[in-house]
mmCIF file of C-alpha atoms and ligand atoms in Angstrom:
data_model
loop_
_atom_site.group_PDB
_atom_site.id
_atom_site.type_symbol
_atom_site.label_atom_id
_atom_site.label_comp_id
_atom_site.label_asym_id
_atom_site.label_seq_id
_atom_site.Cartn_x
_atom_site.Cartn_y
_atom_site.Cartn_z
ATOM 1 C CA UNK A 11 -10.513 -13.181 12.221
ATOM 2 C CA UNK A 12 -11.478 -10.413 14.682
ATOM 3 C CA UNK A 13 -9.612 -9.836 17.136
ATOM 4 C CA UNK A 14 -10.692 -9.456 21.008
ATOM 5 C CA UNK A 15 -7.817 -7.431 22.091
ATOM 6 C CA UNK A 16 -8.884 -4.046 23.844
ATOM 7 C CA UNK A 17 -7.775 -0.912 22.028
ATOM 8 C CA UNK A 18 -4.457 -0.210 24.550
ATOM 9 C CA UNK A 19 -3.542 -4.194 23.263
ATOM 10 C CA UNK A 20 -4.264 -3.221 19.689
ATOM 11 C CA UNK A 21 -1.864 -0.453 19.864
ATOM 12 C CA UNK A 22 0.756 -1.853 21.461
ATOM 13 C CA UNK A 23 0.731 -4.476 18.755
ATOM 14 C CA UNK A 24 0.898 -2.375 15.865
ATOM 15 C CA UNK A 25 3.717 -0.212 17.731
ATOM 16 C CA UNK A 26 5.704 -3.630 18.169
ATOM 17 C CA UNK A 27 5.141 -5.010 14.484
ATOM 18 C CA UNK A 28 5.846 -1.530 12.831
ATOM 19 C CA UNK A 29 9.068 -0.636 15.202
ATOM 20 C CA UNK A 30 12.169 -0.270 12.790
ATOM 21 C CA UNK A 31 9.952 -0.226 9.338
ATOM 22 C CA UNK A 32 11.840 2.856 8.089
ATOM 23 C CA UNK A 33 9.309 3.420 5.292
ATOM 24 C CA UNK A 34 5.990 2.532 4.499
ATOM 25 C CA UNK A 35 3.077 3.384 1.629
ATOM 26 C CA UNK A 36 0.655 6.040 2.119
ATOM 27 C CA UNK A 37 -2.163 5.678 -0.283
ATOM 28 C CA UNK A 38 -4.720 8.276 -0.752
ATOM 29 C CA UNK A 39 -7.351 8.831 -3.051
ATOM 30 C CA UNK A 40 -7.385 11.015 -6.108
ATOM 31 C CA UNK A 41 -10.304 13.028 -7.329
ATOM 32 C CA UNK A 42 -11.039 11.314 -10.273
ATOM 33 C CA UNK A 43 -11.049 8.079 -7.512
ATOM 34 C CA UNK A 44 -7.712 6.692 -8.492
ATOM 35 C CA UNK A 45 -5.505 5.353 -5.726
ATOM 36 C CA UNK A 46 -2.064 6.678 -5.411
ATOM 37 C CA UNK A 47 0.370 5.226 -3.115
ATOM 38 C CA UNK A 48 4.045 6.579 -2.506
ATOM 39 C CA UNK A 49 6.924 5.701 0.336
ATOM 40 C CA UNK A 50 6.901 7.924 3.112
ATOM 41 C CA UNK A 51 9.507 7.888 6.122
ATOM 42 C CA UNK A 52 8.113 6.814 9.136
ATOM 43 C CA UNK A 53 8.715 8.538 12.997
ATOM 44 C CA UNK A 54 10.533 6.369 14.960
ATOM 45 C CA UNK A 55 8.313 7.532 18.136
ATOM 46 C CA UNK A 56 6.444 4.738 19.460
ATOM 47 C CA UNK A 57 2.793 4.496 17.388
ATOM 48 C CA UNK A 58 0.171 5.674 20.165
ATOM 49 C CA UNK A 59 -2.445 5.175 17.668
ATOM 50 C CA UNK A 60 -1.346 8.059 15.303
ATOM 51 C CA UNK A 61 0.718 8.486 12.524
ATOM 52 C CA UNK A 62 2.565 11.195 11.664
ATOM 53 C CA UNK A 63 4.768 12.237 8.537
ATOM 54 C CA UNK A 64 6.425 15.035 7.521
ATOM 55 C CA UNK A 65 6.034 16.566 3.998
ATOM 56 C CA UNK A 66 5.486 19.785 2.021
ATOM 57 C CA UNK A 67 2.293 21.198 1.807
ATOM 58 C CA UNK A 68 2.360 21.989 -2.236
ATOM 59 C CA UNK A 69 2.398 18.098 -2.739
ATOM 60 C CA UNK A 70 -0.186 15.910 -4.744
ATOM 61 C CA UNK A 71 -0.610 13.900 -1.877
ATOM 62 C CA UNK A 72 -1.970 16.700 0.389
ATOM 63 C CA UNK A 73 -4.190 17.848 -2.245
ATOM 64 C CA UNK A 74 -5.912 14.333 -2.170
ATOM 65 C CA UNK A 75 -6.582 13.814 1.492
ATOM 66 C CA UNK A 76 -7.913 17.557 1.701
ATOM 67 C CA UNK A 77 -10.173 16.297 -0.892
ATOM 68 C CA UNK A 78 -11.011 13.012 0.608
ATOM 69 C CA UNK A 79 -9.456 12.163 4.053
ATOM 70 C CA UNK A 80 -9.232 8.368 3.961
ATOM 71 C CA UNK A 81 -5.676 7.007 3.432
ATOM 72 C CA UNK A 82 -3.907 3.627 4.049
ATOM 73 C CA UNK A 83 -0.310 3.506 5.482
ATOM 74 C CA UNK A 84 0.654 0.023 4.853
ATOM 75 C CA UNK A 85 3.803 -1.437 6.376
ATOM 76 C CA UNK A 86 5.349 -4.527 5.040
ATOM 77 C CA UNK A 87 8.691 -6.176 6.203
ATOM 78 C CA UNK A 88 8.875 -9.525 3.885
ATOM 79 C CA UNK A 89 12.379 -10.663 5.906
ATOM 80 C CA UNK A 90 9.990 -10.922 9.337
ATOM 81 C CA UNK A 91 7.038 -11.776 7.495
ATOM 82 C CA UNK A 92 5.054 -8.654 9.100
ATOM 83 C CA UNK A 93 2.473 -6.789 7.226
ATOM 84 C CA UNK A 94 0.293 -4.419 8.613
ATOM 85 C CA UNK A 95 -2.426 -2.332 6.966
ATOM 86 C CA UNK A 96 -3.523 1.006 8.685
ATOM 87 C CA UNK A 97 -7.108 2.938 7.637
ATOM 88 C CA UNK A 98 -7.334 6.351 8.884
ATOM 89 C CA UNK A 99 -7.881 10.239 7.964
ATOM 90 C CA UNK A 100 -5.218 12.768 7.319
ATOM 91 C CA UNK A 101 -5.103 16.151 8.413
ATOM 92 C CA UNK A 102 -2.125 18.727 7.699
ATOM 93 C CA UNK A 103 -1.020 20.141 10.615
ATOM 94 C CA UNK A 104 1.145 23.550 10.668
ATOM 95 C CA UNK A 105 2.052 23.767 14.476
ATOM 96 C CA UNK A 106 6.083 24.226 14.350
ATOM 97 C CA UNK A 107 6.056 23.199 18.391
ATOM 98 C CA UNK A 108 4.774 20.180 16.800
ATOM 99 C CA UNK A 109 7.779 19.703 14.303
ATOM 100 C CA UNK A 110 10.130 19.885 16.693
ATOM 101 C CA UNK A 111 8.879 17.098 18.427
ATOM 102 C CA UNK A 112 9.457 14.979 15.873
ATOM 103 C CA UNK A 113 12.348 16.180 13.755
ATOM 104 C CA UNK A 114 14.551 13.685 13.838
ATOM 105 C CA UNK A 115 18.403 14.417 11.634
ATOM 106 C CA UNK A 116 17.823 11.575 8.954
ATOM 107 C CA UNK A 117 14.694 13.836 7.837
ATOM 108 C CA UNK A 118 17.826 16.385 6.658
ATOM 109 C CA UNK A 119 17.696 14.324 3.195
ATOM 110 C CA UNK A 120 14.031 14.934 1.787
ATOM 111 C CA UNK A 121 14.117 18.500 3.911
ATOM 112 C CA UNK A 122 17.217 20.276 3.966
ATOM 113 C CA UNK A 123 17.248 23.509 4.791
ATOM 114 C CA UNK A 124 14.719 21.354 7.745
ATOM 115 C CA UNK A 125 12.439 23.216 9.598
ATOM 116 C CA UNK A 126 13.135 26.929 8.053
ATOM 117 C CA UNK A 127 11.566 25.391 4.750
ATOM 118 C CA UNK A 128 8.439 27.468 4.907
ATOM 119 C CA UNK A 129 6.676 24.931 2.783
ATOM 120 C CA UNK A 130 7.085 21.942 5.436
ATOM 121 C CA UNK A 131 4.102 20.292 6.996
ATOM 122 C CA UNK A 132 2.894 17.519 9.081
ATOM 123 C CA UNK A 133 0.628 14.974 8.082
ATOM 124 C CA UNK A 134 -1.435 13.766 11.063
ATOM 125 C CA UNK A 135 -2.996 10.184 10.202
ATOM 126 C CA UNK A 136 -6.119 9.714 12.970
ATOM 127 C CA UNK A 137 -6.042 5.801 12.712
ATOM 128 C CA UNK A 138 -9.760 4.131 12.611
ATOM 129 C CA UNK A 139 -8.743 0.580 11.874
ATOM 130 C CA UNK A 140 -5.707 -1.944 11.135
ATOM 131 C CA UNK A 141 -4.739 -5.408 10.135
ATOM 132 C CA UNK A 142 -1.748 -7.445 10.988
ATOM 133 C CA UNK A 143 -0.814 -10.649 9.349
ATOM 134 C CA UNK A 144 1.715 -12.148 12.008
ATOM 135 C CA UNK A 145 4.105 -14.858 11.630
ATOM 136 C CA UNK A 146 4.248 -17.821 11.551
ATOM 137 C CA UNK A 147 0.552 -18.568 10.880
ATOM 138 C CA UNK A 148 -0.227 -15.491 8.716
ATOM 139 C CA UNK A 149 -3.793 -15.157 9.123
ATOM 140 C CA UNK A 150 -5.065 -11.693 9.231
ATOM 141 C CA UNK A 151 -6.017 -10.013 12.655
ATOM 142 C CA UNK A 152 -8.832 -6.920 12.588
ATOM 143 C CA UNK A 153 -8.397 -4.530 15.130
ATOM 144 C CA UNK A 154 -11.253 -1.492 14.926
ATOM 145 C CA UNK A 155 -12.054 0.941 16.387
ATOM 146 C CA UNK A 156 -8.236 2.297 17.664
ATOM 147 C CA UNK B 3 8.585 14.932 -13.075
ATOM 148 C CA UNK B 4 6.722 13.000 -15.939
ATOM 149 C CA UNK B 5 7.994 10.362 -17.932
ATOM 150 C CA UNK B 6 8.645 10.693 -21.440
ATOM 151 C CA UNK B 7 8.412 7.145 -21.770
ATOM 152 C CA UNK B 8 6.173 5.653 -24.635
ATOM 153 C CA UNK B 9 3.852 2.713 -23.147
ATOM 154 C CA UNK B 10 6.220 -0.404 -24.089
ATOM 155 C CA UNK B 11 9.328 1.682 -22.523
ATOM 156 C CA UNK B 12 6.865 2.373 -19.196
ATOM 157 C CA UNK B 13 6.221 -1.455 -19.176
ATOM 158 C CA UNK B 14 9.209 -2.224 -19.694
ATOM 159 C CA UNK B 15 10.816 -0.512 -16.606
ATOM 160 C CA UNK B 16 8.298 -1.145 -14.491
ATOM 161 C CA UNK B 17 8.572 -5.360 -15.231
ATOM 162 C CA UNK B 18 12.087 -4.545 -14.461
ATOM 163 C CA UNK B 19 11.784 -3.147 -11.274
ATOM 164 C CA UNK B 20 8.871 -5.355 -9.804
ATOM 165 C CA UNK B 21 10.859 -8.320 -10.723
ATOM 166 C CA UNK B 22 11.367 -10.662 -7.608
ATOM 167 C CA UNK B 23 9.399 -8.868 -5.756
ATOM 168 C CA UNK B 24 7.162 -11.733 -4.143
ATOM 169 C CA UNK B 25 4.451 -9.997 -2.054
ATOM 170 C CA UNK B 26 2.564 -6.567 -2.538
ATOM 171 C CA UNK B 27 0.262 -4.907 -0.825
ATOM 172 C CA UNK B 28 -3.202 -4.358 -2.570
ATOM 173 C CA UNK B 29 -5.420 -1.663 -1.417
ATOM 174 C CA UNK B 30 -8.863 -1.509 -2.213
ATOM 175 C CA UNK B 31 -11.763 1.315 -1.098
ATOM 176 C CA UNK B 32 -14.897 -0.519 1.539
ATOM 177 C CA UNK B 33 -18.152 0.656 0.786
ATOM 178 C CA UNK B 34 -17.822 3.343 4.107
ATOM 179 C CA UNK B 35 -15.051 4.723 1.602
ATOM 180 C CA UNK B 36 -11.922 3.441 4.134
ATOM 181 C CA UNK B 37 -9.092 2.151 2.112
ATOM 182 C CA UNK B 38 -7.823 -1.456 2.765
ATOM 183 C CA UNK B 39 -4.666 -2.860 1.838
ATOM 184 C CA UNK B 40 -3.300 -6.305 2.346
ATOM 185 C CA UNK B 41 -0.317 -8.886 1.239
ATOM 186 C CA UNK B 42 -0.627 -10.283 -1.945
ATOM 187 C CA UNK B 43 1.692 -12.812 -3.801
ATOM 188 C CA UNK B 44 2.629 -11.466 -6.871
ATOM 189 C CA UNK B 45 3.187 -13.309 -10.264
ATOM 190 C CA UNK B 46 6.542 -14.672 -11.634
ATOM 191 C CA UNK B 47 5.754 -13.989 -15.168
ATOM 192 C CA UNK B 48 6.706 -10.812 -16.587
ATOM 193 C CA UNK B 49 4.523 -7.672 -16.329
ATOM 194 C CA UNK B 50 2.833 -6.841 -19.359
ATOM 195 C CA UNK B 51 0.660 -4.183 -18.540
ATOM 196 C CA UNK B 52 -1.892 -6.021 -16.736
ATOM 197 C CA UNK B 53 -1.438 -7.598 -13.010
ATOM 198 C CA UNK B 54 -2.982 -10.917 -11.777
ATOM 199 C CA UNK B 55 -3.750 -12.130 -8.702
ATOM 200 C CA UNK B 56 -4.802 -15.653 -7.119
ATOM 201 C CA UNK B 57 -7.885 -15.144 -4.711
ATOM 202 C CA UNK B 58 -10.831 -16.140 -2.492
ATOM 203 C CA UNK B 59 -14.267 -15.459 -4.419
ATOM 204 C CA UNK B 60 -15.988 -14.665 -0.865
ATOM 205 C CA UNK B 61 -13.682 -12.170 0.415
ATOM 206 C CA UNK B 62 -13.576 -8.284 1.301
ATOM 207 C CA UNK B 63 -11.469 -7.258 -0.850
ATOM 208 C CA UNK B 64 -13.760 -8.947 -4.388
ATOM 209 C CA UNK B 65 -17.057 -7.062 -2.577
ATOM 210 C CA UNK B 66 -14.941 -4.007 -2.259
ATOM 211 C CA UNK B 67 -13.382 -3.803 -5.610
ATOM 212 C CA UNK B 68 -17.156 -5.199 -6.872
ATOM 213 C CA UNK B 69 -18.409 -1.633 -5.578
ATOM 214 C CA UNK B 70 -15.411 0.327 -6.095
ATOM 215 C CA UNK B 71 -13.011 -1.353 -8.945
ATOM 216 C CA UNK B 72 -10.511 1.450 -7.828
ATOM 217 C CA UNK B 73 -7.302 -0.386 -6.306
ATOM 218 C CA UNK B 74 -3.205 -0.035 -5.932
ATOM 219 C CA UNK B 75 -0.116 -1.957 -5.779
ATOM 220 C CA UNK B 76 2.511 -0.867 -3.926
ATOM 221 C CA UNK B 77 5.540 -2.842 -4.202
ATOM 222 C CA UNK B 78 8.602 -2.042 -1.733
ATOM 223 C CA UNK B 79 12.070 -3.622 -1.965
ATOM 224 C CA UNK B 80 14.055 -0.959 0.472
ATOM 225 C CA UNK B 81 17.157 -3.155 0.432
ATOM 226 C CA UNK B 82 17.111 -2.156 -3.553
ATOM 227 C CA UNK B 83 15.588 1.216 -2.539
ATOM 228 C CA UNK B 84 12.931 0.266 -5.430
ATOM 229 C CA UNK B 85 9.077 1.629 -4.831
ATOM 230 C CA UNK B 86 6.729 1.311 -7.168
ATOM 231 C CA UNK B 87 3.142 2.451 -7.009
ATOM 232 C CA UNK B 88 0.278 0.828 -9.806
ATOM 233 C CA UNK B 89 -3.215 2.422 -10.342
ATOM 234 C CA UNK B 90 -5.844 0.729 -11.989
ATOM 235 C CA UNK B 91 -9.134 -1.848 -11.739
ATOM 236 C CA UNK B 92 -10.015 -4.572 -10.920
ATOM 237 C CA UNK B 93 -12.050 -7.302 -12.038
ATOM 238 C CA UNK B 94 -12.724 -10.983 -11.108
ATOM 239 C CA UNK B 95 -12.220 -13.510 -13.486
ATOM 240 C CA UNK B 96 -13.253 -17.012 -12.911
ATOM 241 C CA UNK B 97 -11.619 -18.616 -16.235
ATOM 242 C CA UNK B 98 -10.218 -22.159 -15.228
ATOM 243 C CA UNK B 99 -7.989 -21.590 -18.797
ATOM 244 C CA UNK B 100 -6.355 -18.899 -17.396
ATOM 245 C CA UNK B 101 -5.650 -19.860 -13.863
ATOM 246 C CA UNK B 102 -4.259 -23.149 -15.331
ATOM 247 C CA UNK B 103 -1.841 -20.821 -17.296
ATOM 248 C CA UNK B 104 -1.137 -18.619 -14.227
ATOM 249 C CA UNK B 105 -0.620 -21.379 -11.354
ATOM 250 C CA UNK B 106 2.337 -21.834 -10.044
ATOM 251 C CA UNK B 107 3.356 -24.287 -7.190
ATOM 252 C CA UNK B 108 4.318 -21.678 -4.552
ATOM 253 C CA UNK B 109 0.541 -20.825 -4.292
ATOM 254 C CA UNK B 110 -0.218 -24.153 -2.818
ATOM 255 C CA UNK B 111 0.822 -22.014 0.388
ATOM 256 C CA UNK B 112 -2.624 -20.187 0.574
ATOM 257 C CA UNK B 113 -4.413 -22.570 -1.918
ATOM 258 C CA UNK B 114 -4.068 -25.980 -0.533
ATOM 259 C CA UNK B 115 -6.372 -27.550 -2.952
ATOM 260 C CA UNK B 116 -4.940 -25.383 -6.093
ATOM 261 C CA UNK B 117 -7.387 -25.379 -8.655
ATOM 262 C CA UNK B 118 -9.805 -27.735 -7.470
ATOM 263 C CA UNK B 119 -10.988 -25.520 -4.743
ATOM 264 C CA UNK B 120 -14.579 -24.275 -5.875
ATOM 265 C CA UNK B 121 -13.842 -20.666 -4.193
ATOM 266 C CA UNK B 122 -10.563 -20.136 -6.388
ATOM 267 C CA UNK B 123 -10.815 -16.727 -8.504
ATOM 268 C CA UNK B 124 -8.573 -14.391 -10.268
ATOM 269 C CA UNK B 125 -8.326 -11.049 -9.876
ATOM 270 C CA UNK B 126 -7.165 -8.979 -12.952
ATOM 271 C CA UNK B 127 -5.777 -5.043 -12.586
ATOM 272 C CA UNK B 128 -6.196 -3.153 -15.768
ATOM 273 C CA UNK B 129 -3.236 -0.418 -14.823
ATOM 274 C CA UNK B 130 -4.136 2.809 -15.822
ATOM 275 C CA UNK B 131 -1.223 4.887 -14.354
ATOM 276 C CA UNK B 132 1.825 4.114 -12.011
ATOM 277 C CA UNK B 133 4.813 5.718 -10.550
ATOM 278 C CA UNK B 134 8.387 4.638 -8.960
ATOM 279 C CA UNK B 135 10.976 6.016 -7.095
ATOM 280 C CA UNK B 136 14.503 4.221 -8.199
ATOM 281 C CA UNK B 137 17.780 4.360 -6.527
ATOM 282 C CA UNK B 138 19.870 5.907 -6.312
ATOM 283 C CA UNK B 139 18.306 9.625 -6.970
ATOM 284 C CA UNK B 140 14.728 8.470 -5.542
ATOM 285 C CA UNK B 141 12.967 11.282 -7.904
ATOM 286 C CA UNK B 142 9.526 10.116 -8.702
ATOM 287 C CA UNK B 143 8.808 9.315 -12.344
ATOM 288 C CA UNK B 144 4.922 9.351 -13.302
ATOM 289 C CA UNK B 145 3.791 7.125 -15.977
ATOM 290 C CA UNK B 146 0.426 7.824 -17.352
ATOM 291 C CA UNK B 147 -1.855 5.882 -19.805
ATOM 292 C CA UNK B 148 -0.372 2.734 -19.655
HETATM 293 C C1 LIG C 211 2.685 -13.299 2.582
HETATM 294 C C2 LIG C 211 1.215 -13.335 2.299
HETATM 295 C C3 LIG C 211 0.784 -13.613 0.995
HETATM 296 C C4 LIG C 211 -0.590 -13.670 0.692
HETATM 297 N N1 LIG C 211 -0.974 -13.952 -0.598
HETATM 298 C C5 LIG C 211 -2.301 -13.990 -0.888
HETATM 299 C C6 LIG C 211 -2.747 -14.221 -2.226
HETATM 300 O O1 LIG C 211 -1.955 -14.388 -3.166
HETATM 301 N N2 LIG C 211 -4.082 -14.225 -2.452
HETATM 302 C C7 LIG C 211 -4.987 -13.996 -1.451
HETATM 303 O O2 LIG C 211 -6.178 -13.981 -1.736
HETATM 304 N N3 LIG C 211 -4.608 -13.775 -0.188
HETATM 305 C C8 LIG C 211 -3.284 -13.759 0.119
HETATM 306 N N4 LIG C 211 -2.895 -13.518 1.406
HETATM 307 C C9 LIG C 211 -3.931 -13.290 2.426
HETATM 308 C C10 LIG C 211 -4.448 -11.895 2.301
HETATM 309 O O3 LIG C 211 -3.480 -10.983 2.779
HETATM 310 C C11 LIG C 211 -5.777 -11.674 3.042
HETATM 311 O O4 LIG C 211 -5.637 -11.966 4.413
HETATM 312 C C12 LIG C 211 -6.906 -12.523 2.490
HETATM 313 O O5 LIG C 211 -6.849 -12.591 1.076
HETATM 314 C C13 LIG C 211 -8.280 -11.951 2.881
HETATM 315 O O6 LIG C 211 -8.259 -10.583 2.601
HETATM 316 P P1 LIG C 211 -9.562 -9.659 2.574
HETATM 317 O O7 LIG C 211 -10.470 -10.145 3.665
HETATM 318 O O8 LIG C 211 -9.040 -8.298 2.799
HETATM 319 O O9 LIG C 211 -10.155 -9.816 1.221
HETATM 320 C C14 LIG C 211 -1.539 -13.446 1.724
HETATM 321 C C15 LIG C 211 -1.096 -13.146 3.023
HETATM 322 C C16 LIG C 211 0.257 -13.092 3.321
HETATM 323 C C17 LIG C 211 0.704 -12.794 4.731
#
């Protein structure tokens, strides 16, 4: 089912499914093709149709999207029945102005010593695509082109 | 950190972990080289090294992993803090035998007509590799070869 809503609509629909999902799977590619996936904290900034995630730069994760951009960040909340699947590209980002925008104080237990780690990064997820499956009927929704 | 699990122990924890888990999202690589991902229900019977799924012959995800047989399952519990991450192909299998053997009532959710339904299909994951993050330390544990 494709979906009609504009892109703002699209948006707004993600931000409203994926508001309060704490933690969702990033899955990038590996060179030898092999997906990965691993759970990554989530901002709770309202999604404006991209992702970020903090994370340190020497991490297998970064090597793979500077290899090959395309990731997934899929968010599932069985209790509500939402699921939402998000296709985008990654970028590492380095701009500390940046980081302080979004540090928020639960972050303190993957990054302690927080933004002084010299080895912290962003991850910026431009988002191409997504699909909701909404309850109570479940079907799948494509929204492109966000 | 890498596991110094033999296979059967790697299995073993990983059956353990995925156990109840009910729904997982599979991600599979379009021909445009995005990454999908969407719920799947997951099997009651023990993992053995090899995941099955119930599915749709005509849909993307069997033309994507027919390209690309590259896919993961993520499984998330975060009430049990349990993540798992499995790497590996797949492959459609169409062997009424085996879906008689795998079939379990719940399905009739997305299967109305169970087995009788001419666009029924199995998909089977060979796992290849897979990780998890387990409570309480949440240290990532690499299992290769399986
Ligand atoms: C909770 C839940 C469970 C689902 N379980 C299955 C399943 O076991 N098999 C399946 O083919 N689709 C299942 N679906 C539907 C898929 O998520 C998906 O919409 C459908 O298979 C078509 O996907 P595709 O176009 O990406 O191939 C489930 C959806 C939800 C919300």
């Amino acid at each position: 089912q494709q979906s009609s809503m504009t892109r703002e609509e699209g948006i707004e629909k993600i931000a409203e499914l994926v508001k309060g999902i704490r933690i969702a799977m990033f899955t990038s590619v590996s060179e030898d093709g092999r997906l990965h996936s691993r759970p990554m904290g989530t901002q709770s900034a309202e999604f404006d149709g991209t992702l970020w995630f903090f994370t340190w730069k020497n991490t297998e994760k970064v090597d793979e999207f500077q290899h090959n951009p395309h990731v997934n960040v899929a968010y599932s909340e069985p209790s509500k029945q939402t699921y939402v699947s998000v296709s985008g590209r990654a970028n590492l980002v380095l701009d500390k102005a940046k980081m302080q925008e979004l540090w928020e104080p639960p972050l303190k237990a993957w990054f302690p010593d927080g933004l002084d780690d010299p080895n912290i990064a962003l991850i910026r997820v431009d988002v191409e695509s997504a699909e909701y499956w909404d309850s109570p009927s479940s079907k799948m929704v494509h929204l492109y082109g966000m």
